[in-house]
CSV table of C-alpha atoms and ligand atoms in Angstrom, one decimal:
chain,number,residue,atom,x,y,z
A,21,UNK,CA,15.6,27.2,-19.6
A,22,UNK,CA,13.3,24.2,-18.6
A,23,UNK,CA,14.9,21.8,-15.5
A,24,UNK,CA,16.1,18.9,-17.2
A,25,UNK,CA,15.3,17.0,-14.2
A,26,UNK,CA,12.3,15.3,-15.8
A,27,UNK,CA,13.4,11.4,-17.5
A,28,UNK,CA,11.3,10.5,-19.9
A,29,UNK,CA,9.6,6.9,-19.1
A,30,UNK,CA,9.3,6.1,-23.3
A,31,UNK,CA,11.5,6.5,-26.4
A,32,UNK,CA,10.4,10.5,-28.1
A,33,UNK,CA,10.7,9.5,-31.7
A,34,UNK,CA,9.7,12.9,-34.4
A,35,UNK,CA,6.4,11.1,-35.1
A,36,UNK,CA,3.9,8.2,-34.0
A,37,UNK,CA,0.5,7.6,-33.9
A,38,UNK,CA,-2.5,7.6,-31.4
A,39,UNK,CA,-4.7,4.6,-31.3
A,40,UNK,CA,-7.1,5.1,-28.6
A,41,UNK,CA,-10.3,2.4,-26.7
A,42,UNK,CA,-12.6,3.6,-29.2
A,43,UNK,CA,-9.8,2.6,-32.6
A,44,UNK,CA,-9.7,-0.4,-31.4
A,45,UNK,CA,-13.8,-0.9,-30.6
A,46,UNK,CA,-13.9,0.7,-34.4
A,47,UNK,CA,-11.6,-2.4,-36.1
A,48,UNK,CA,-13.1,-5.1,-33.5
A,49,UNK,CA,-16.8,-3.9,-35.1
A,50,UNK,CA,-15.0,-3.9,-38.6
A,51,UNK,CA,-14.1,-7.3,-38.4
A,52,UNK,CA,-16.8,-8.8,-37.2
A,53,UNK,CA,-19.0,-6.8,-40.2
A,54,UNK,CA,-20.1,-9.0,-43.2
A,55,UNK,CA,-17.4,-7.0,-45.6
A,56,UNK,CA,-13.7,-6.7,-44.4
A,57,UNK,CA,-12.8,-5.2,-47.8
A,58,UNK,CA,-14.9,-3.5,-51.2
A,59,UNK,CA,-17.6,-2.6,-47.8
A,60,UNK,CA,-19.7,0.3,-47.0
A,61,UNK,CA,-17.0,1.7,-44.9
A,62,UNK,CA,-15.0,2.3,-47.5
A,63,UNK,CA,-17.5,5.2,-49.0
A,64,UNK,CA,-17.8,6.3,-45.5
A,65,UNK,CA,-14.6,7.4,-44.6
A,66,UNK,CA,-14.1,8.7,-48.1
A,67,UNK,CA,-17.3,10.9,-47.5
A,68,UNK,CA,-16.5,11.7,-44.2
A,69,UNK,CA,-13.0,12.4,-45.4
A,70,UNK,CA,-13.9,14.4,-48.5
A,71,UNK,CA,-16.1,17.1,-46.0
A,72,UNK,CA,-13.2,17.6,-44.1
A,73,UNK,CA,-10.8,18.6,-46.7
A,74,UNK,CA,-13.9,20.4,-48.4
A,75,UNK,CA,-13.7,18.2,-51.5
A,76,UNK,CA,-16.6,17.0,-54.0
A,77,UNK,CA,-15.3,13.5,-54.2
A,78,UNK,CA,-12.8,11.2,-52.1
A,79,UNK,CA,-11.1,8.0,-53.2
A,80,UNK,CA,-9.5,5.3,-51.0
A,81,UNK,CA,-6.8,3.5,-52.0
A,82,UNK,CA,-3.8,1.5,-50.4
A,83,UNK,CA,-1.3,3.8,-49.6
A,84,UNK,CA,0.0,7.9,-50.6
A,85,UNK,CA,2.2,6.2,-52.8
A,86,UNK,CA,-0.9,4.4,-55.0
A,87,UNK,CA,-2.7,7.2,-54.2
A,88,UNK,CA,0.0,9.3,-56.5
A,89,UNK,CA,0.4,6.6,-59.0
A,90,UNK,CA,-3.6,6.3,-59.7
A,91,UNK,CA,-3.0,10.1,-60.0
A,92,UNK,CA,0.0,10.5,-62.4
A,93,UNK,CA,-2.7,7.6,-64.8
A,94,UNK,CA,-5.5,9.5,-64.4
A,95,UNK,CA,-3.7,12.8,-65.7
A,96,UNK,CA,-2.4,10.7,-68.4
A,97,UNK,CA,1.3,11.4,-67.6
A,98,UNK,CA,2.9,9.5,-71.1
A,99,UNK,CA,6.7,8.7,-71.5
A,100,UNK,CA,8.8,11.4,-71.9
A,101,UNK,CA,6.3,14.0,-70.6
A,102,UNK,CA,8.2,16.6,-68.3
A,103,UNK,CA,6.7,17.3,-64.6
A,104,UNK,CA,8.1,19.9,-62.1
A,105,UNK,CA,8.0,18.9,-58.0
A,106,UNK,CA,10.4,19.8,-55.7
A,107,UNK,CA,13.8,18.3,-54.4
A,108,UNK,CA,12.4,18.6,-50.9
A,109,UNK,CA,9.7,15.6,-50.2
A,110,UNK,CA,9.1,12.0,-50.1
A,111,UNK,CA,10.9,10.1,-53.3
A,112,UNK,CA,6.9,9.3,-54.1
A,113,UNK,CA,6.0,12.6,-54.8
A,114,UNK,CA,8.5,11.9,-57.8
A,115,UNK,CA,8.4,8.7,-58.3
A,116,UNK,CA,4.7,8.4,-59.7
A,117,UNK,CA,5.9,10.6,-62.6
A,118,UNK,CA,8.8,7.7,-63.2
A,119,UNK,CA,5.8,5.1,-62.9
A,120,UNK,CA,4.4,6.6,-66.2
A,121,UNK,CA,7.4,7.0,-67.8
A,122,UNK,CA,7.7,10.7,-67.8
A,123,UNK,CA,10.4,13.1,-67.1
A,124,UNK,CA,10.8,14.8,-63.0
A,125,UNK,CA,12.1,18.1,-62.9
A,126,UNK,CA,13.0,19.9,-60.3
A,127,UNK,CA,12.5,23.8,-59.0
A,128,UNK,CA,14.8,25.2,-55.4
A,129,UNK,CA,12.7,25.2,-52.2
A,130,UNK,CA,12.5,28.9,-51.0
A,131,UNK,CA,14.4,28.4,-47.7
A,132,UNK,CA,12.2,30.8,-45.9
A,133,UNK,CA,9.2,28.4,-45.9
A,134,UNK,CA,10.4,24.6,-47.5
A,135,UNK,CA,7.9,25.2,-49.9
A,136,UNK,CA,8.4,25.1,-53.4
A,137,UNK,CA,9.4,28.7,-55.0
A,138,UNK,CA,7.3,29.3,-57.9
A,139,UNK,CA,9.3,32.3,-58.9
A,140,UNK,CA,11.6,29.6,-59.8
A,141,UNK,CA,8.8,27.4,-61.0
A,142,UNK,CA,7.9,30.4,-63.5
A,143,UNK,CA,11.7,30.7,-65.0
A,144,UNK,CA,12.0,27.4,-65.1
A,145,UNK,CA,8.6,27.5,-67.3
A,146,UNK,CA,9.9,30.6,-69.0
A,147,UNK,CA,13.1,28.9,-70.2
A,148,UNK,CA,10.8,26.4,-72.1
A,149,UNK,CA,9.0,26.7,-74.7
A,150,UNK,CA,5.0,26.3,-74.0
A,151,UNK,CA,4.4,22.7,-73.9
A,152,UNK,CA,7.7,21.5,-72.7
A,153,UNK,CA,6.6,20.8,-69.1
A,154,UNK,CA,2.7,19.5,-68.7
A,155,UNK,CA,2.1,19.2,-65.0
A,156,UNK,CA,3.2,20.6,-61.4
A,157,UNK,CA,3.0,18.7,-58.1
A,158,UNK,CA,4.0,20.5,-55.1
A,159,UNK,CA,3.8,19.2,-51.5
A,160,UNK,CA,2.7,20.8,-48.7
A,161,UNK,CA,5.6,20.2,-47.3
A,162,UNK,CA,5.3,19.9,-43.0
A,163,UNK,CA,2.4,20.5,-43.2
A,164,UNK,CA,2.6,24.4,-44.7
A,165,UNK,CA,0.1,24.8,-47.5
A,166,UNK,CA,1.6,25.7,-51.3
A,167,UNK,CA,0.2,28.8,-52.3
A,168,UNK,CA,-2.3,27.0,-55.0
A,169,UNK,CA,-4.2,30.5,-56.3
A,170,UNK,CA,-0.7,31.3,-57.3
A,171,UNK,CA,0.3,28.0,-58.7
A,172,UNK,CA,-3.1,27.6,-60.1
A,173,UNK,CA,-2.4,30.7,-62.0
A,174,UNK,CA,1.6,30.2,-63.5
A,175,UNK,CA,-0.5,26.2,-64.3
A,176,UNK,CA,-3.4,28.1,-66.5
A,177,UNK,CA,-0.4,30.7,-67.7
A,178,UNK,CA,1.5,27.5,-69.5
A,179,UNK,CA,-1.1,24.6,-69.5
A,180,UNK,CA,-0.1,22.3,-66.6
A,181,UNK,CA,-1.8,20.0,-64.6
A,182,UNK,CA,-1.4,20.0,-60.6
A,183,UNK,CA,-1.4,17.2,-58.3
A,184,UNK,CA,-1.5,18.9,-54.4
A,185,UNK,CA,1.3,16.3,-52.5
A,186,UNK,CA,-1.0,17.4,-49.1
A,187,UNK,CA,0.2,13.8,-47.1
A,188,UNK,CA,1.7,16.4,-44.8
A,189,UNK,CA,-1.0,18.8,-44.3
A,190,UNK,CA,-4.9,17.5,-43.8
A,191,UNK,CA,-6.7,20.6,-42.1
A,192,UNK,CA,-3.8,22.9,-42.9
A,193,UNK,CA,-5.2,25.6,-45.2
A,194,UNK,CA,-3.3,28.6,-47.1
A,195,UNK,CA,-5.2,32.6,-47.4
A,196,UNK,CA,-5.9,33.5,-50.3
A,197,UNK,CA,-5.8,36.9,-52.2
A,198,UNK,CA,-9.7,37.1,-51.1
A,199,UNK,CA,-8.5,36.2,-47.6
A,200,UNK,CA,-11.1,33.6,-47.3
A,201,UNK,CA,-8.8,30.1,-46.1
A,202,UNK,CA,-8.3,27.2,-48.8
A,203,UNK,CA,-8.0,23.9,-47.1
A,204,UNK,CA,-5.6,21.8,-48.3
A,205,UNK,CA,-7.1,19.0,-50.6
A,206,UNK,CA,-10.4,21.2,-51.2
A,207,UNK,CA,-10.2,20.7,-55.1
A,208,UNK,CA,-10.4,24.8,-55.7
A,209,UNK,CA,-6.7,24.7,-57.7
A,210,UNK,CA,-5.4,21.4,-57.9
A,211,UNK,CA,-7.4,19.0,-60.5
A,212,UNK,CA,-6.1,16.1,-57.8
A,213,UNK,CA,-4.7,16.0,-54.2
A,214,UNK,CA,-3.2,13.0,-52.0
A,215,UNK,CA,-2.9,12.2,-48.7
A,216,UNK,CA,-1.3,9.1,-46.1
A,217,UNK,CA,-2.7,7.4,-43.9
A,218,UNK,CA,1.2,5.9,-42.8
A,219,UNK,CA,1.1,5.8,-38.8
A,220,UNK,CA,3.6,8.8,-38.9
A,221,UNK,CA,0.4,11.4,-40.5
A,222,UNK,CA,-1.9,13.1,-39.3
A,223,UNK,CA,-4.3,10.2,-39.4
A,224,UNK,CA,-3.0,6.6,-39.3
A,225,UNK,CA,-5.1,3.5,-41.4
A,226,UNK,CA,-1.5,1.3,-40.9
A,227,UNK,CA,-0.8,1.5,-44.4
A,228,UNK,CA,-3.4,4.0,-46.3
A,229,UNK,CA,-3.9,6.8,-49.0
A,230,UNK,CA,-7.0,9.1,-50.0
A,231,UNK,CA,-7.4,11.2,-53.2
A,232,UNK,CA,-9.5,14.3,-53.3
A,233,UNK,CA,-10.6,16.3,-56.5
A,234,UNK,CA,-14.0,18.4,-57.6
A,235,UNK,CA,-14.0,17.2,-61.2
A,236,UNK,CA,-16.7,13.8,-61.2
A,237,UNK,CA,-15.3,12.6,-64.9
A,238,UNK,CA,-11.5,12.3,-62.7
A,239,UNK,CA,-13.4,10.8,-59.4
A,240,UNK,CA,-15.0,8.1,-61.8
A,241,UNK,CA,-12.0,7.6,-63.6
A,242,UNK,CA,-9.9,6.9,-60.0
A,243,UNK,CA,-12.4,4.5,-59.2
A,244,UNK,CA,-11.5,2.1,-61.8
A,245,UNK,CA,-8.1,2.5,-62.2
A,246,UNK,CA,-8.4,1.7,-58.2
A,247,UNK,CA,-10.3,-2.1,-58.7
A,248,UNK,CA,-8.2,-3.4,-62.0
A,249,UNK,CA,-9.6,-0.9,-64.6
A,250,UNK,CA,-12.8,-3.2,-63.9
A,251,UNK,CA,-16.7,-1.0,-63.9
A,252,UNK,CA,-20.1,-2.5,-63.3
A,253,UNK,CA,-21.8,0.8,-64.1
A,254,UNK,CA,-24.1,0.1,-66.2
A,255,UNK,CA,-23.8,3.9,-67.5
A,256,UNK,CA,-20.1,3.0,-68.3
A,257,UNK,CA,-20.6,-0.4,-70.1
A,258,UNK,CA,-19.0,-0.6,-73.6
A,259,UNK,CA,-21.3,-3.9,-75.1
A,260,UNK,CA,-24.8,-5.1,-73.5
A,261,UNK,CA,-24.4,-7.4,-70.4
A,262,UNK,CA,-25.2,-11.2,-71.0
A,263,UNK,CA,-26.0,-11.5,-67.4
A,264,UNK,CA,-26.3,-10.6,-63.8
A,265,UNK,CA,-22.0,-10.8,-63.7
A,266,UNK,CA,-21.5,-8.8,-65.9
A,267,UNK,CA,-18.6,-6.2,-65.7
A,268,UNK,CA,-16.0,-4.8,-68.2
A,269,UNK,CA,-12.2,-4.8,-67.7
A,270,UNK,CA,-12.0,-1.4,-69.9
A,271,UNK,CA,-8.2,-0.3,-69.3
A,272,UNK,CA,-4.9,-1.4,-67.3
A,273,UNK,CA,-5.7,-0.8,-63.7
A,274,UNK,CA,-4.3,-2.0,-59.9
A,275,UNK,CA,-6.1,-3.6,-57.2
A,276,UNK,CA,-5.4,-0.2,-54.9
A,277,UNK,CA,-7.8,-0.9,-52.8
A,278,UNK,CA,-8.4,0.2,-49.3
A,279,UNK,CA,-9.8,-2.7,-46.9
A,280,UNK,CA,-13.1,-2.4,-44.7
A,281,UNK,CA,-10.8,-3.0,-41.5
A,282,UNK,CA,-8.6,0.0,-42.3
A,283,UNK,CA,-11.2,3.0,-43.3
A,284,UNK,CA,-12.9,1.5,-39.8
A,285,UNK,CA,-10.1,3.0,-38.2
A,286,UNK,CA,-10.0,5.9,-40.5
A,287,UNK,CA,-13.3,6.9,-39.8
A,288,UNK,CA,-12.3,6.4,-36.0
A,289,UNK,CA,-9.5,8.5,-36.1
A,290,UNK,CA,-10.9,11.6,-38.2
A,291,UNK,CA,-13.4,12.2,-36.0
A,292,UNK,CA,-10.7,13.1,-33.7
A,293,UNK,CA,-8.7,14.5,-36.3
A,294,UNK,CA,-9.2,17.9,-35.3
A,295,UNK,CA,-7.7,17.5,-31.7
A,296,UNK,CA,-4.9,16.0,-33.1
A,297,UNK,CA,-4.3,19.0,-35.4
A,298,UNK,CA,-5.6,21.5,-32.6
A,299,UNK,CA,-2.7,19.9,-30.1
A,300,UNK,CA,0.1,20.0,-32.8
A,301,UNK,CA,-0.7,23.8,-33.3
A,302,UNK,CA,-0.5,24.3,-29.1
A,303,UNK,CA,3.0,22.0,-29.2
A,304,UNK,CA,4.3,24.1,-32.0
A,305,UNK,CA,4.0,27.3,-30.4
A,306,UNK,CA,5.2,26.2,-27.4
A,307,UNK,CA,8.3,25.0,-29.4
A,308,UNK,CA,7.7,28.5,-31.0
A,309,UNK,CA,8.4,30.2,-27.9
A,310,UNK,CA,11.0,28.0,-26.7
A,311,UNK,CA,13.4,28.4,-29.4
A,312,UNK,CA,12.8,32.0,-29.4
A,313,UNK,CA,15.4,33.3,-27.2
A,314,UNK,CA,18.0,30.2,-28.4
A,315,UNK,CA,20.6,31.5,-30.6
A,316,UNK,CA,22.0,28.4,-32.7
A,317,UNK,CA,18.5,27.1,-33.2
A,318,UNK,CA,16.6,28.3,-36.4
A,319,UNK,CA,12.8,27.4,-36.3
A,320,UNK,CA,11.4,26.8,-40.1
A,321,UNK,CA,8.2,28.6,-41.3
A,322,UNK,CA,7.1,29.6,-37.5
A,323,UNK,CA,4.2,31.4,-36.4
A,324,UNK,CA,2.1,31.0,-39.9
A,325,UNK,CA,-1.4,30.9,-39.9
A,326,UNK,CA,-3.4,27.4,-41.3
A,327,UNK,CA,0.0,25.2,-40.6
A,328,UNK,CA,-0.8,21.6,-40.3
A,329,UNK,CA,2.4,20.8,-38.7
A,330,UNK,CA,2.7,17.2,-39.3
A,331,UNK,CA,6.6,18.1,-39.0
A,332,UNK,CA,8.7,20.6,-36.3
A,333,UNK,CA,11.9,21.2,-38.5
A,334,UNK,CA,14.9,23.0,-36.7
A,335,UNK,CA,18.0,24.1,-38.4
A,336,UNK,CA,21.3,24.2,-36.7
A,337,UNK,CA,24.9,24.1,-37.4
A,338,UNK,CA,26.2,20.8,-36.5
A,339,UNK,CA,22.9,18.8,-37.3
A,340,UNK,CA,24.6,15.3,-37.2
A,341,UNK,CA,26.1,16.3,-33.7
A,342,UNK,CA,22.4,16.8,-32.7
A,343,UNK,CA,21.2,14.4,-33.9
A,344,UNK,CA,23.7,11.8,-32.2
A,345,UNK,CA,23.6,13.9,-28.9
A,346,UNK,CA,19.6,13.4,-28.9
A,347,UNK,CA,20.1,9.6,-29.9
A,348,UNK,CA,21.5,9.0,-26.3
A,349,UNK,CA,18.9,11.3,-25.0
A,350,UNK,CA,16.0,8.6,-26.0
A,351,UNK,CA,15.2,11.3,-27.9
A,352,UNK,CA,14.8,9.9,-32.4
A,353,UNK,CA,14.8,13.0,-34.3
A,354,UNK,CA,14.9,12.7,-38.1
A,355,UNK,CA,16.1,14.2,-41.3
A,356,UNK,CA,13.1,15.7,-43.8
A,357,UNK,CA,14.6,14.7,-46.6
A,358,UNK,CA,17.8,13.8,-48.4
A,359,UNK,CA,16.8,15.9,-51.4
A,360,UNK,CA,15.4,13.9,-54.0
A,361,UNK,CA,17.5,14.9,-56.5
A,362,UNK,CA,20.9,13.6,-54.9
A,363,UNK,CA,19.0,10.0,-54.6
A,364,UNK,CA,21.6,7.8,-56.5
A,365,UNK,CA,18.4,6.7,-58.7
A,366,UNK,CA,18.0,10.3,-60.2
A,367,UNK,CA,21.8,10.7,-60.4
A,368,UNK,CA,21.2,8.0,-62.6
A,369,UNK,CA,19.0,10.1,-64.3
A,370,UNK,CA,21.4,13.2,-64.8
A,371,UNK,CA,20.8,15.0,-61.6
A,372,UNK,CA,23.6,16.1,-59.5
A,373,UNK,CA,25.0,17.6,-56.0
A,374,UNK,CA,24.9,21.7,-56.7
A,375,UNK,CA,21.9,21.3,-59.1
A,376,UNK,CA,19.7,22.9,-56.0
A,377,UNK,CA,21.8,24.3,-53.8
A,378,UNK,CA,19.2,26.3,-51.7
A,379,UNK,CA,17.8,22.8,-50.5
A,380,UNK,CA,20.6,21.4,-50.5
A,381,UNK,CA,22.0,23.9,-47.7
A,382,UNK,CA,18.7,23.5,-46.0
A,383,UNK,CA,19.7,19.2,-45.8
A,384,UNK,CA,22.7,20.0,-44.3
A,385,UNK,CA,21.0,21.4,-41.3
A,386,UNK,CA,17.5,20.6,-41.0
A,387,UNK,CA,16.4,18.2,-38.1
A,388,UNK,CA,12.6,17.2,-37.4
A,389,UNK,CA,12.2,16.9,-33.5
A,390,UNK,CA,9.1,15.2,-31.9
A,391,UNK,CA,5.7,16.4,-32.6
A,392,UNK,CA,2.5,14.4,-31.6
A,393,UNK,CA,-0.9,14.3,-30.2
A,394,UNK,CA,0.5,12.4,-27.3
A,395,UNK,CA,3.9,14.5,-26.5
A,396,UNK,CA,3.5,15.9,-23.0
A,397,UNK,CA,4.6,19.2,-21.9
A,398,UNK,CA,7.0,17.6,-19.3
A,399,UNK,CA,8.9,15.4,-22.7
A,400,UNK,CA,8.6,18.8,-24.9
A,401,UNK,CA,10.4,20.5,-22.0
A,402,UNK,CA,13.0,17.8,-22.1
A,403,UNK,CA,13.5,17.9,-26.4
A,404,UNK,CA,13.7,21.8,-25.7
A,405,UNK,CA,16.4,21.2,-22.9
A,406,UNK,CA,18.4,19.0,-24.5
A,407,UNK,CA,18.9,21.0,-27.6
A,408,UNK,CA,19.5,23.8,-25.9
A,409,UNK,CA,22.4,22.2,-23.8
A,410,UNK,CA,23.6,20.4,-27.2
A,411,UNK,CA,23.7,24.1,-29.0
A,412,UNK,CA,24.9,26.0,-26.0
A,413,UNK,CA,27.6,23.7,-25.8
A,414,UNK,CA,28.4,22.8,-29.5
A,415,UNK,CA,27.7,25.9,-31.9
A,416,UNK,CA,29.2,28.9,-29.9
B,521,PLP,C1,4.2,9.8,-46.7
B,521,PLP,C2,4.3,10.5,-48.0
B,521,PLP,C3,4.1,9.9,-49.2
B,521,PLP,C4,3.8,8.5,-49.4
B,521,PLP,O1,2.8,8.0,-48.7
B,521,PLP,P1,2.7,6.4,-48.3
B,521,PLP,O2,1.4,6.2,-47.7
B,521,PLP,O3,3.8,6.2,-47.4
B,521,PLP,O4,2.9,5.7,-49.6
B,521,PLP,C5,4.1,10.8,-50.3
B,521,PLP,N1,4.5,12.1,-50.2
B,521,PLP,C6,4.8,12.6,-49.1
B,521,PLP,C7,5.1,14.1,-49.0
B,521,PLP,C8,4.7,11.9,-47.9
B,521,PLP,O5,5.0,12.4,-46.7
């Protein structure tokens, strides 16, 4: 067991970001550029972005949750159309079917991984006739890639749609049945996938979203739905222009755009983005290894291969004791997530407690302790310390 000796000299909360001398040199250039929004950075950083994911196209936008919304439009998600995600994710990853007026339904995690279990997916689709449910967004939840050739295949089996929910999970990557590795976000199975740029993911724009896909009609499309359902492209243009100003409001968009200022920083802190990734790997095995010989402490999903871990989740009996315990330890642990389903909003909408009770057993114990680029050993020895002491004291 590691000497608990060590005080930590700042507050260890389960997520933050880095912002180093050269993010800041990046936003200082940024605003001192003739474009602080609608700029060339912004097709930068989307290019940039879309190699890394190994995408065709990237689009900016202000945040995951637009990012989603923009999504859900571009699908064509109409009222009352049906769409399965899972119970254990952000309320956005739902939500941006609600924004289109269709129906979210639900499939149980598989508690194994957090992931969503398409075995359930399929009787879910099974139960139904063909038709009843048109689209399929699972998340990559922690940072664990969905199995997409697999969900790609039930989506072709019964005509759905799938949006990748991959905020968690930029450079995480599942192997396929080839056992060549499929980046999250690369556009290979899902027609669309989102990411954050919130200062608690992998890479941090403040507030900030990207969309990847390989289709070009979709790309277009997401660009303007992003600027007001407003085009200039002369190759898009309904009537003749009368003039240099010319542009066409064609459809009901947003203004989702992504400023100058904030893809300066993006670009900064992608080209890093790969450290950041590489040191949450080395963190979580050394967690990993840790927890190993702890009995009381259940690691989720350890040891798999392309994990993005944007999350460490532990399970243990008396989670809110542990929680508390770690509270006066400076230590701000978090729970990943209330289930969607038991949100009193969907109550509202005829969901209940026992609807998914394999998620719901995973809420009651699940606890996400600090993982960062900038967590030392010395503070990881001290998280691992003090939840062994609370478990060794508390759950035997
Ligand atoms: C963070 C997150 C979102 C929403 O992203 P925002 O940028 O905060 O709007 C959606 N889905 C998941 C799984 C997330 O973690």
């Amino acid at each position: 067991m590691p000497e608990t000796a060590f005080q930590p000299t700042r507050a260890l909360p389960y997520g933050r970001q880095h912002i180093t001398d050269a993010d800041v040199a990046a936003v200082t250039a940024a605003l001192h550029a003739d474009y602080l929004t609608q700029g060339p950075t912004v097709a930068e950083f989307e290019k940039q972005f879309a190699a890394y994911v190994g995408a065709r196209y990237a689009v900016a936008v202000s945040n995951g949750t637009a990012a989603l919304h923009l999504c859900a439009l571009a699908l064509n998600v109409q009222p009352g159309q049906r769409v399965i995600t899972t119970p254990l994710t952000f309320a956005a990853s739902a939500n941006c079917v609600r924004y289109c007026g269709g129906e979210v339904h639900f499939a149980d995690i598989d508690p194994a991984t957090g992931l969503i279990d398409l075995l359930r997916v399929r009787a879910l689709l099974e139960a139904h006739p063909k038709g009843y449910f048109t689209g399929l967004i699972p998340v990559d939840f922690a940072g664990l890639a969905v199995d997409l050739e697999a969900a790609r295949q039930l989506a072709d089996e019964f005509g759905l749609w799938i949006i990748e929910d991959s905020c968690h999970a930029p450079g995480g990557f599942f192997i396929d049945s080839k056992g060549r590795e499929q980046l999250c976000g690369n556009g290979n199975f899902a027609a669309l996938a989102i990411f954050s740029f919130h200062p608690v993911k992998h890479i941090a724009t403040g507030e900030g979203g990207m969309i990847t896909t390989n289709s070009e009609p979709l790309f277009h499309h997401l660009l303007r739905l992003r600027t007001h359902g407003i085009t200039r492209d002369p190759a898009d243009l309904k009537r003749e222009p009368d003039g240099g100003w010319y542009m066409e409001m064609q459809e009901l968009g947003y203004n989702y755009r992504l400023p100058d200022l904030n893809c300066a920083l993006g670009l900064s802190q992608l080209a890093r983005a790969d450290e950041g990734l590489a040191r949450r790997r080395a963190l979580a095995a050394r967690y990993d290894a840790a927890f190993a010989p702890v009995p009381g402490v259940r690691v989720l999903a350890p040891g798999r291969p392309g994990h993005a871990y944007h999350l460490y989740v532990i399970e243990v009996a008396n989670r809110k004791g542990l929680y508390d315990f770690l509270k006066t330890k400076q230590i701000f642990a978090q729970v990943h997530y209330i289930p969607v389903h038991r949100m009193p909003y969907y109550e509202g909408l005829g969901w209940k407690a026992g609807d998914f009770p394999l998620v719901e057993d995973y809420y009651a114990h699940c606890l996400s302790i600090p993982l960062f680029p900038t967590l030392t050993d010395e503070e990881q020895d001290y998280v691992v310390a003090c939840i062994s002491e609370f478990v060794q004291k508390h759950e035997e």
